[in-house]
mmCIF file of C-alpha atoms and ligand atoms in Angstrom:
data_model
loop_
_atom_site.group_PDB
_atom_site.id
_atom_site.type_symbol
_atom_site.label_atom_id
_atom_site.label_comp_id
_atom_site.label_asym_id
_atom_site.label_seq_id
_atom_site.Cartn_x
_atom_site.Cartn_y
_atom_site.Cartn_z
ATOM 1 C CA MET A 1 223.416 126.320 43.220
ATOM 2 C CA LYS A 2 221.428 128.053 40.492
ATOM 3 C CA GLU A 3 223.384 130.311 37.909
ATOM 4 C CA GLU A 4 220.914 130.990 34.883
ATOM 5 C CA THR A 5 219.289 135.026 34.474
ATOM 6 C CA GLY A 6 215.907 133.790 34.448
ATOM 7 C CA ASP A 7 215.713 131.900 37.644
ATOM 8 C CA ALA A 8 212.732 132.487 38.996
ATOM 9 C CA GLU A 9 215.189 131.963 43.108
ATOM 10 C CA VAL A 10 217.899 134.707 41.243
ATOM 11 C CA ALA A 11 217.964 138.635 42.638
ATOM 12 C CA VAL A 12 221.071 139.173 41.325
ATOM 13 C CA VAL A 13 223.151 138.823 39.019
ATOM 14 C CA VAL A 14 226.495 140.055 37.134
ATOM 15 C CA ARG A 15 229.531 138.193 35.429
ATOM 16 C CA GLY A 16 233.114 139.789 34.808
ATOM 17 C CA LEU A 17 231.686 143.342 35.888
ATOM 18 C CA THR A 18 234.568 145.947 35.051
ATOM 19 C CA LYS A 19 234.500 149.618 35.840
ATOM 20 C CA ALA A 20 237.947 152.162 35.387
ATOM 21 C CA TYR A 21 238.531 155.630 36.185
ATOM 22 C CA GLY A 22 241.217 156.913 34.676
ATOM 23 C CA GLY A 23 242.853 155.320 33.070
ATOM 24 C CA LYS A 24 242.729 152.531 36.184
ATOM 25 C CA ALA A 25 240.445 149.675 37.163
ATOM 26 C CA VAL A 26 237.953 150.243 40.633
ATOM 27 C CA VAL A 27 236.009 147.527 40.520
ATOM 28 C CA ASP A 28 238.075 144.025 37.714
ATOM 29 C CA ASP A 29 236.459 140.847 36.740
ATOM 30 C CA VAL A 30 233.596 141.033 39.361
ATOM 31 C CA SER A 31 231.345 138.143 39.570
ATOM 32 C CA PHE A 32 228.702 137.016 41.942
ATOM 33 C CA THR A 33 224.848 135.990 41.854
ATOM 34 C CA VAL A 34 222.985 136.986 44.871
ATOM 35 C CA HIS A 35 220.304 134.782 45.111
ATOM 36 C CA LYS A 36 216.196 135.691 46.443
ATOM 37 C CA GLY A 37 216.317 136.252 49.894
ATOM 38 C CA GLU A 38 219.560 136.335 50.440
ATOM 39 C CA PHE A 39 221.514 139.306 52.911
ATOM 40 C CA PHE A 40 224.273 139.746 51.147
ATOM 41 C CA GLY A 41 227.349 141.629 52.612
ATOM 42 C CA LEU A 42 230.575 143.797 49.622
ATOM 43 C CA LEU A 43 232.600 143.277 52.545
ATOM 44 C CA GLY A 44 236.180 145.572 51.656
ATOM 45 C CA PRO A 45 238.321 148.264 53.477
ATOM 46 C CA ASN A 46 237.763 152.040 50.985
ATOM 47 C CA GLY A 47 238.732 151.942 47.593
ATOM 48 C CA ALA A 48 237.709 148.009 47.150
ATOM 49 C CA GLY A 49 235.346 148.929 44.622
ATOM 50 C CA LYS A 50 232.102 148.139 46.309
ATOM 51 C CA THR A 51 229.826 151.858 46.031
ATOM 52 C CA THR A 52 230.876 151.725 42.530
ATOM 53 C CA THR A 53 229.044 147.826 41.930
ATOM 54 C CA LEU A 54 226.262 148.308 44.099
ATOM 55 C CA GLU A 55 225.978 151.691 41.657
ATOM 56 C CA MET A 56 226.526 149.720 38.331
ATOM 57 C CA ILE A 57 223.921 147.071 40.170
ATOM 58 C CA GLU A 58 221.179 149.560 40.508
ATOM 59 C CA GLY A 59 221.473 150.519 37.041
ATOM 60 C CA LEU A 60 223.374 154.311 38.404
ATOM 61 C CA ARG A 61 226.434 153.912 36.607
ATOM 62 C CA ARG A 62 227.128 152.240 33.120
ATOM 63 C CA PRO A 63 229.899 148.990 33.328
ATOM 64 C CA ASP A 64 232.145 149.063 31.174
ATOM 65 C CA GLY A 65 232.423 145.320 30.237
ATOM 66 C CA GLY A 66 230.969 142.652 32.302
ATOM 67 C CA SER A 67 227.335 142.408 32.373
ATOM 68 C CA VAL A 68 224.455 142.898 35.888
ATOM 69 C CA SER A 69 221.310 140.886 35.745
ATOM 70 C CA LEU A 70 218.888 142.651 38.144
ATOM 71 C CA LEU A 71 215.347 140.865 38.736
ATOM 72 C CA GLY A 72 216.477 138.799 34.903
ATOM 73 C CA LEU A 73 216.794 142.258 33.611
ATOM 74 C CA SER A 74 219.585 144.094 32.687
ATOM 75 C CA PRO A 75 219.435 147.651 35.365
ATOM 76 C CA TRP A 76 221.337 149.829 32.586
ATOM 77 C CA PRO A 77 220.273 151.889 29.798
ATOM 78 C CA ARG A 78 218.342 153.366 32.807
ATOM 79 C CA ASN A 79 215.008 150.296 33.172
ATOM 80 C CA THR A 80 212.161 151.884 34.932
ATOM 81 C CA SER A 81 210.362 149.164 35.715
ATOM 82 C CA LEU A 82 213.582 147.639 37.889
ATOM 83 C CA LEU A 83 212.550 150.917 39.992
ATOM 84 C CA THR A 84 209.039 149.940 41.282
ATOM 85 C CA ARG A 85 210.592 146.037 42.544
ATOM 86 C CA ILE A 86 214.515 147.585 44.231
ATOM 87 C CA GLY A 87 214.886 150.160 46.999
ATOM 88 C CA VAL A 88 218.088 152.082 47.226
ATOM 89 C CA GLN A 89 219.550 153.887 50.508
ATOM 90 C CA LEU A 90 223.364 156.150 48.845
ATOM 91 C CA GLN A 91 226.168 156.163 50.774
ATOM 92 C CA SER A 92 225.531 159.629 51.438
ATOM 93 C CA SER A 93 221.197 159.712 51.855
ATOM 94 C CA ALA A 94 219.442 162.600 50.291
ATOM 95 C CA PHE A 95 216.154 163.521 51.852
ATOM 96 C CA PHE A 96 214.166 167.195 51.197
ATOM 97 C CA GLU A 97 214.734 170.008 52.680
ATOM 98 C CA ARG A 98 212.824 171.144 55.767
ATOM 99 C CA LEU A 99 209.628 167.961 55.776
ATOM 100 C CA THR A 100 209.469 165.631 58.908
ATOM 101 C CA ALA A 101 210.531 162.548 58.803
ATOM 102 C CA ARG A 102 206.421 161.290 58.683
ATOM 103 C CA GLU A 103 206.487 163.821 55.621
ATOM 104 C CA GLN A 104 209.666 162.555 53.930
ATOM 105 C CA LEU A 105 207.979 158.910 53.305
ATOM 106 C CA THR A 106 205.144 159.441 52.609
ATOM 107 C CA THR A 107 206.517 162.077 49.899
ATOM 108 C CA PHE A 108 208.381 159.751 49.073
ATOM 109 C CA GLY A 109 205.938 157.315 48.843
ATOM 110 C CA ALA A 110 203.569 159.276 46.685
ATOM 111 C CA LEU A 111 207.120 159.699 43.961
ATOM 112 C CA TYR A 112 206.778 156.002 44.024
ATOM 113 C CA GLY A 113 203.273 155.883 43.240
ATOM 114 C CA ALA A 114 203.340 153.382 46.622
ATOM 115 C CA ASP A 115 199.534 152.377 46.513
ATOM 116 C CA THR A 116 199.578 151.637 49.991
ATOM 117 C CA ASP A 117 200.052 153.841 52.827
ATOM 118 C CA ARG A 118 203.140 152.353 54.411
ATOM 119 C CA THR A 119 203.874 155.367 56.407
ATOM 120 C CA GLU A 120 203.859 154.880 59.900
ATOM 121 C CA GLU A 121 204.361 150.833 59.603
ATOM 122 C CA LEU A 122 207.999 151.900 58.372
ATOM 123 C CA LEU A 123 208.117 154.698 61.559
ATOM 124 C CA ALA A 124 207.444 151.938 63.544
ATOM 125 C CA LEU A 125 210.235 149.768 61.503
ATOM 126 C CA VAL A 126 213.152 151.573 61.352
ATOM 127 C CA GLY A 127 212.167 152.642 65.572
ATOM 128 C CA LEU A 128 211.548 155.903 64.542
ATOM 129 C CA THR A 129 207.731 156.566 65.640
ATOM 130 C CA GLU A 130 208.086 159.251 68.070
ATOM 131 C CA GLN A 131 210.501 161.471 66.063
ATOM 132 C CA ALA A 132 207.966 161.675 63.524
ATOM 133 C CA GLU A 133 207.363 164.633 64.289
ATOM 134 C CA THR A 134 211.110 165.831 63.936
ATOM 135 C CA ARG A 135 212.133 167.865 61.428
ATOM 136 C CA GLU A 136 214.998 165.418 59.117
ATOM 137 C CA ASP A 137 217.711 168.293 59.761
ATOM 138 C CA LYS A 138 216.502 167.993 63.260
ATOM 139 C CA LEU A 139 217.243 164.238 63.313
ATOM 140 C CA SER A 140 220.737 162.943 64.608
ATOM 141 C CA GLY A 141 223.124 160.696 62.290
ATOM 142 C CA GLY A 142 221.595 157.640 63.456
ATOM 143 C CA GLN A 143 218.040 158.782 63.086
ATOM 144 C CA ARG A 144 218.989 159.753 59.679
ATOM 145 C CA GLN A 145 219.736 156.722 58.351
ATOM 146 C CA ARG A 146 217.357 154.674 59.497
ATOM 147 C CA LEU A 147 215.467 157.526 57.583
ATOM 148 C CA SER A 148 216.973 156.904 54.834
ATOM 149 C CA ILE A 149 216.292 152.944 54.950
ATOM 150 C CA ALA A 150 212.631 154.001 55.650
ATOM 151 C CA CYS A 151 212.330 155.615 52.579
ATOM 152 C CA ALA A 152 214.208 153.700 50.601
ATOM 153 C CA LEU A 153 211.604 150.712 51.345
ATOM 154 C CA VAL A 154 208.062 152.913 51.061
ATOM 155 C CA HIS A 155 207.372 151.197 47.972
ATOM 156 C CA ASP A 156 207.712 147.297 49.612
ATOM 157 C CA PRO A 157 210.329 146.904 46.957
ATOM 158 C CA GLU A 158 211.614 142.888 46.746
ATOM 159 C CA ILE A 159 214.933 144.001 46.649
ATOM 160 C CA LEU A 160 217.316 146.238 49.570
ATOM 161 C CA PHE A 161 220.547 147.829 47.932
ATOM 162 C CA LEU A 162 222.099 149.460 51.537
ATOM 163 C CA ASP A 163 225.750 151.376 51.005
ATOM 164 C CA GLU A 164 226.595 152.030 54.744
ATOM 165 C CA PRO A 165 223.941 151.339 56.214
ATOM 166 C CA THR A 166 225.768 150.866 59.669
ATOM 167 C CA ALA A 167 228.774 153.685 58.899
ATOM 168 C CA SER A 168 228.956 156.317 61.985
ATOM 169 C CA LEU A 169 226.475 154.750 64.415
ATOM 170 C CA ASP A 170 227.394 154.057 68.039
ATOM 171 C CA PRO A 171 227.234 150.157 68.454
ATOM 172 C CA GLN A 172 223.550 151.186 70.861
ATOM 173 C CA ALA A 173 222.806 151.858 67.094
ATOM 174 C CA ARG A 174 224.120 150.196 64.847
ATOM 175 C CA ARG A 175 223.004 147.114 66.822
ATOM 176 C CA ASN A 176 219.377 149.240 66.880
ATOM 177 C CA LEU A 177 219.739 148.555 63.214
ATOM 178 C CA TRP A 178 220.376 144.792 62.862
ATOM 179 C CA ASP A 179 217.770 144.234 64.059
ATOM 180 C CA VAL A 180 215.619 146.225 61.994
ATOM 181 C CA LEU A 181 217.541 144.260 58.895
ATOM 182 C CA ARG A 182 216.686 141.021 60.279
ATOM 183 C CA GLY A 183 213.654 142.309 60.398
ATOM 184 C CA ILE A 184 213.256 143.204 56.933
ATOM 185 C CA ARG A 185 215.093 139.894 55.681
ATOM 186 C CA GLU A 186 212.816 137.839 57.699
ATOM 187 C CA GLN A 187 209.722 139.613 55.770
ATOM 188 C CA GLY A 188 211.495 137.233 52.386
ATOM 189 C CA LYS A 189 213.727 140.450 51.112
ATOM 190 C CA THR A 190 216.402 140.138 49.747
ATOM 191 C CA ILE A 191 219.170 142.878 50.861
ATOM 192 C CA VAL A 192 222.266 143.348 49.252
ATOM 193 C CA TYR A 193 224.507 145.762 51.747
ATOM 194 C CA THR A 194 227.974 147.477 51.760
ATOM 195 C CA THR A 195 229.717 147.432 55.557
ATOM 196 C CA HIS A 196 233.446 147.794 56.773
ATOM 197 C CA TYR A 197 232.571 146.242 59.489
ATOM 198 C CA ILE A 198 233.936 142.364 58.952
ATOM 199 C CA GLU A 199 231.954 141.169 62.903
ATOM 200 C CA GLU A 200 228.832 142.634 61.994
ATOM 201 C CA ALA A 201 229.539 140.798 58.251
ATOM 202 C CA GLU A 202 229.951 138.017 59.912
ATOM 203 C CA ARG A 203 226.648 138.128 61.898
ATOM 204 C CA LEU A 204 224.222 139.479 59.972
ATOM 205 C CA CYS A 205 224.784 138.187 56.404
ATOM 206 C CA ASP A 206 224.130 134.466 54.806
ATOM 207 C CA ARG A 207 227.216 135.231 52.243
ATOM 208 C CA ILE A 208 230.018 138.089 52.148
ATOM 209 C CA ALA A 209 232.005 138.043 49.295
ATOM 210 C CA ILE A 210 235.604 140.616 49.881
ATOM 211 C CA LEU A 211 236.816 143.251 48.135
ATOM 212 C CA ASP A 212 239.762 144.414 47.358
ATOM 213 C CA GLY A 213 241.387 146.086 45.692
ATOM 214 C CA GLY A 214 238.307 145.903 43.240
ATOM 215 C CA GLY A 215 237.893 142.106 43.038
ATOM 216 C CA VAL A 216 236.573 139.665 44.129
ATOM 217 C CA ILE A 217 238.921 137.717 47.129
ATOM 218 C CA ALA A 218 237.261 135.604 48.630
ATOM 219 C CA MET A 219 233.155 134.982 48.667
ATOM 220 C CA ASP A 220 230.997 132.458 51.490
ATOM 221 C CA THR A 221 229.098 132.254 54.074
ATOM 222 C CA PRO A 222 230.453 133.947 56.358
ATOM 223 C CA THR A 223 231.150 130.021 58.261
ATOM 224 C CA GLU A 224 232.474 128.113 55.329
ATOM 225 C CA LEU A 225 235.169 131.742 55.006
ATOM 226 C CA ILE A 226 236.287 130.897 58.704
ATOM 227 C CA SER A 227 236.489 127.202 58.809
ATOM 228 C CA GLY A 228 238.265 127.368 55.221
ATOM 229 C CA LEU A 229 240.751 128.810 57.072
ATOM 230 C CA GLY A 230 241.761 125.450 58.939
ATOM 231 C CA ARG A 231 242.980 127.484 61.408
ATOM 232 C CA PRO A 232 242.378 125.860 64.787
ATOM 233 C CA THR A 233 241.187 128.506 68.365
ATOM 234 C CA SER A 234 243.684 130.797 69.349
ATOM 235 C CA MET A 235 244.516 131.010 72.614
ATOM 236 C CA GLU A 236 245.967 134.141 74.462
ATOM 237 C CA LEU A 237 248.007 135.015 77.920
ATOM 238 C CA PRO A 238 249.327 137.640 79.542
ATOM 239 C CA THR A 239 252.608 138.378 79.709
ATOM 240 C CA SER A 240 251.700 139.951 83.155
ATOM 241 C CA VAL A 241 250.996 136.289 84.428
ATOM 242 C CA ILE A 242 253.538 134.020 81.719
ATOM 243 C CA GLY A 243 256.924 135.252 80.173
ATOM 244 C CA PRO A 244 256.389 133.533 76.176
ATOM 245 C CA ASP A 245 259.079 130.867 76.989
ATOM 246 C CA ASP A 246 257.015 128.940 80.309
ATOM 247 C CA VAL A 247 254.257 129.351 77.388
ATOM 248 C CA ARG A 248 256.312 127.202 75.359
ATOM 249 C CA ARG A 249 257.407 124.434 77.534
ATOM 250 C CA LEU A 250 253.386 124.166 78.852
ATOM 251 C CA PRO A 251 252.046 120.683 76.859
ATOM 252 C CA GLY A 252 251.296 120.412 73.691
ATOM 253 C CA VAL A 253 251.363 124.296 73.174
ATOM 254 C CA GLU A 254 251.941 125.809 69.344
ATOM 255 C CA GLU A 255 253.235 128.600 67.616
ATOM 256 C CA VAL A 256 254.047 130.906 70.626
ATOM 257 C CA THR A 257 254.457 134.367 69.657
ATOM 258 C CA GLU A 258 254.230 137.803 71.309
ATOM 259 C CA GLU A 259 252.485 141.350 70.613
ATOM 260 C CA ASP A 260 251.858 144.027 72.916
ATOM 261 C CA GLY A 261 251.249 142.539 75.896
ATOM 262 C CA ARG A 262 249.899 139.054 74.949
ATOM 263 C CA VAL A 263 251.590 135.210 74.584
ATOM 264 C CA SER A 264 249.131 134.142 71.640
ATOM 265 C CA PHE A 265 249.242 129.819 71.454
ATOM 266 C CA ARG A 266 247.878 127.478 70.147
ATOM 267 C CA ALA A 267 247.412 124.354 71.827
ATOM 268 C CA ALA A 268 246.894 120.467 70.571
ATOM 269 C CA ASP A 269 245.325 119.279 73.595
ATOM 270 C CA PRO A 270 243.239 121.985 75.271
ATOM 271 C CA GLY A 271 242.347 119.167 78.249
ATOM 272 C CA SER A 272 246.595 119.089 79.653
ATOM 273 C CA LEU A 273 247.034 122.558 79.147
ATOM 274 C CA MET A 274 244.410 123.390 81.540
ATOM 275 C CA GLN A 275 245.644 120.955 84.061
ATOM 276 C CA ALA A 276 249.034 122.666 84.251
ATOM 277 C CA LEU A 277 247.722 126.537 84.011
ATOM 278 C CA THR A 278 245.029 125.189 86.734
ATOM 279 C CA GLU A 279 248.246 123.595 88.624
ATOM 280 C CA LYS A 280 250.383 127.305 88.066
ATOM 281 C CA GLY A 281 246.902 129.009 89.238
ATOM 282 C CA ILE A 282 246.847 130.666 85.956
ATOM 283 C CA ALA A 283 243.961 128.874 84.437
ATOM 284 C CA GLY A 284 241.522 132.284 85.051
ATOM 285 C CA SER A 285 244.144 134.437 82.727
ATOM 286 C CA LEU A 286 243.843 132.273 79.230
ATOM 287 C CA GLN A 287 241.259 134.009 76.123
ATOM 288 C CA ILE A 288 240.523 131.581 73.868
ATOM 289 C CA ARG A 289 240.344 133.610 70.301
ATOM 290 C CA ALA A 290 238.041 131.776 67.856
ATOM 291 C CA ALA A 291 239.003 132.543 64.241
ATOM 292 C CA SER A 292 237.588 135.427 62.262
ATOM 293 C CA LEU A 293 236.970 136.563 59.412
ATOM 294 C CA GLU A 294 239.315 139.721 59.595
ATOM 295 C CA ASP A 295 241.718 136.851 59.656
ATOM 296 C CA VAL A 296 240.041 135.455 56.649
ATOM 297 C CA PHE A 297 241.609 138.787 55.207
ATOM 298 C CA LEU A 298 245.018 138.728 56.838
ATOM 299 C CA GLU A 299 244.658 136.022 55.109
ATOM 300 C CA LEU A 300 244.651 136.149 52.078
ATOM 301 C CA THR A 301 245.878 140.235 51.374
ATOM 302 C CA GLY A 302 248.801 139.526 53.934
ATOM 303 C CA ARG A 303 248.019 142.608 55.280
ATOM 304 C CA GLU A 304 245.430 143.598 58.074
ATOM 305 C CA TYR A 305 241.899 144.995 57.109
ATOM 306 C CA ARG A 306 241.561 148.239 57.976
ATOM 307 C CA SER A 307 238.088 149.471 57.137
HETATM 308 N N1 ATP B 1 233.669 159.586 39.790
HETATM 309 C C1 ATP B 1 234.434 158.791 39.758
HETATM 310 N N2 ATP B 1 235.483 159.447 39.161
HETATM 311 C C2 ATP B 1 237.003 158.859 39.587
HETATM 312 N N3 ATP B 1 237.063 157.898 40.577
HETATM 313 C C3 ATP B 1 236.453 157.204 41.529
HETATM 314 C C4 ATP B 1 235.066 157.211 40.667
HETATM 315 N N4 ATP B 1 234.649 156.861 41.870
HETATM 316 C C5 ATP B 1 235.621 155.328 42.024
HETATM 317 N N5 ATP B 1 236.502 156.375 42.105
HETATM 318 C C6 ATP B 1 237.645 155.210 42.979
HETATM 319 O O1 ATP B 1 237.135 154.022 42.136
HETATM 320 C C7 ATP B 1 237.915 153.697 43.549
HETATM 321 C C8 ATP B 1 236.307 152.711 43.757
HETATM 322 O O2 ATP B 1 235.632 153.003 44.270
HETATM 323 P P1 ATP B 1 234.064 152.823 45.500
HETATM 324 O O3 ATP B 1 233.676 154.239 46.370
HETATM 325 O O4 ATP B 1 233.388 152.222 44.716
HETATM 326 O O5 ATP B 1 234.827 151.903 46.582
HETATM 327 P P2 ATP B 1 234.122 151.730 47.817
HETATM 328 O O6 ATP B 1 234.867 150.635 48.929
HETATM 329 O O7 ATP B 1 232.618 152.358 47.994
HETATM 330 O O8 ATP B 1 234.590 152.777 49.258
HETATM 331 P P3 ATP B 1 234.857 153.344 50.589
HETATM 332 O O9 ATP B 1 234.870 151.589 51.231
HETATM 333 O O10 ATP B 1 235.571 154.873 50.763
HETATM 334 O O11 ATP B 1 233.005 153.647 50.400
HETATM 335 C C9 ATP B 1 238.180 154.684 44.713
HETATM 336 O O12 ATP B 1 239.896 154.592 44.060
HETATM 337 C C10 ATP B 1 237.408 155.923 44.144
HETATM 338 O O13 ATP B 1 238.705 157.100 44.242
HETATM 339 MG MG1 MG B 2 231.918 152.914 49.161
#
């Protein structure tokens, strides 16, 4: 993997990044590299240090220690030549008062001195063409979220930073936004984003850094993170159908646990298991649960992921 700061393939290099508030390290020796065209996710519970890390990369906060290279340049002290090359959506979005969705975009475009008017294209990209004439304060939460992403894109940046773009969206709006983000990535942009949604990061990201307590506790592709658990797929049956003692008597069954009305276990030989369940007439009750990033987090921290 290429790691050099000046490398043309590299978008972001973070080395030993540290930030403390009130004597407590909230970002503690964080290092990672984001390659151009990559969709990179920072995942972690509340207070993990995601926003602080992101804002140091964006040049909005000064690191106490370590280094950041953004497109080969240092973002701090404020480097204005980077402003036109990066798009930033903050955790709390700020809009101009009393302007419509379309006017927000043209105003942001003018501020950035964007050469071409991409307003209509961006409204369509984030699915707000019909709301073009709606004032920003009359948009729904999800629509505002999408408008803020469009605003971060007006100057056609190379890298897009998004801080919890899918927070507080309903499932439908979240899925729409996933399509928007995938579309942006397909245009060859680099995306660095934060999220609480573990299954979302699994679907969207090329690579994920899991942050906890200010440090990176795991970093890899979602597939590698999960397969690194070396955990076979687990199975579940409701206790209303079969009790844990009877499950233990099934062929090749291991690691039987009971919780919340379900018996979980692993099967060394799924073929024989299915045959036994079919004979008992309960094969249809079997549920299969593949290992997830949630399991990775649990394994690493010994506690459940709580966003
Ligand atoms: N300006 C600040 N002054 C003091 N403490 C801060 C400041 N900014 C962040 N912190 C603290 O640093 C820690 C990390 O905060 P940060 O906002 O980076 O977390 P996060 O991972 O983005 O969390 P969330 O998921 O809630 O957005 C928290 O304990 C927070 O209280
Ligand atoms: Mg945050």
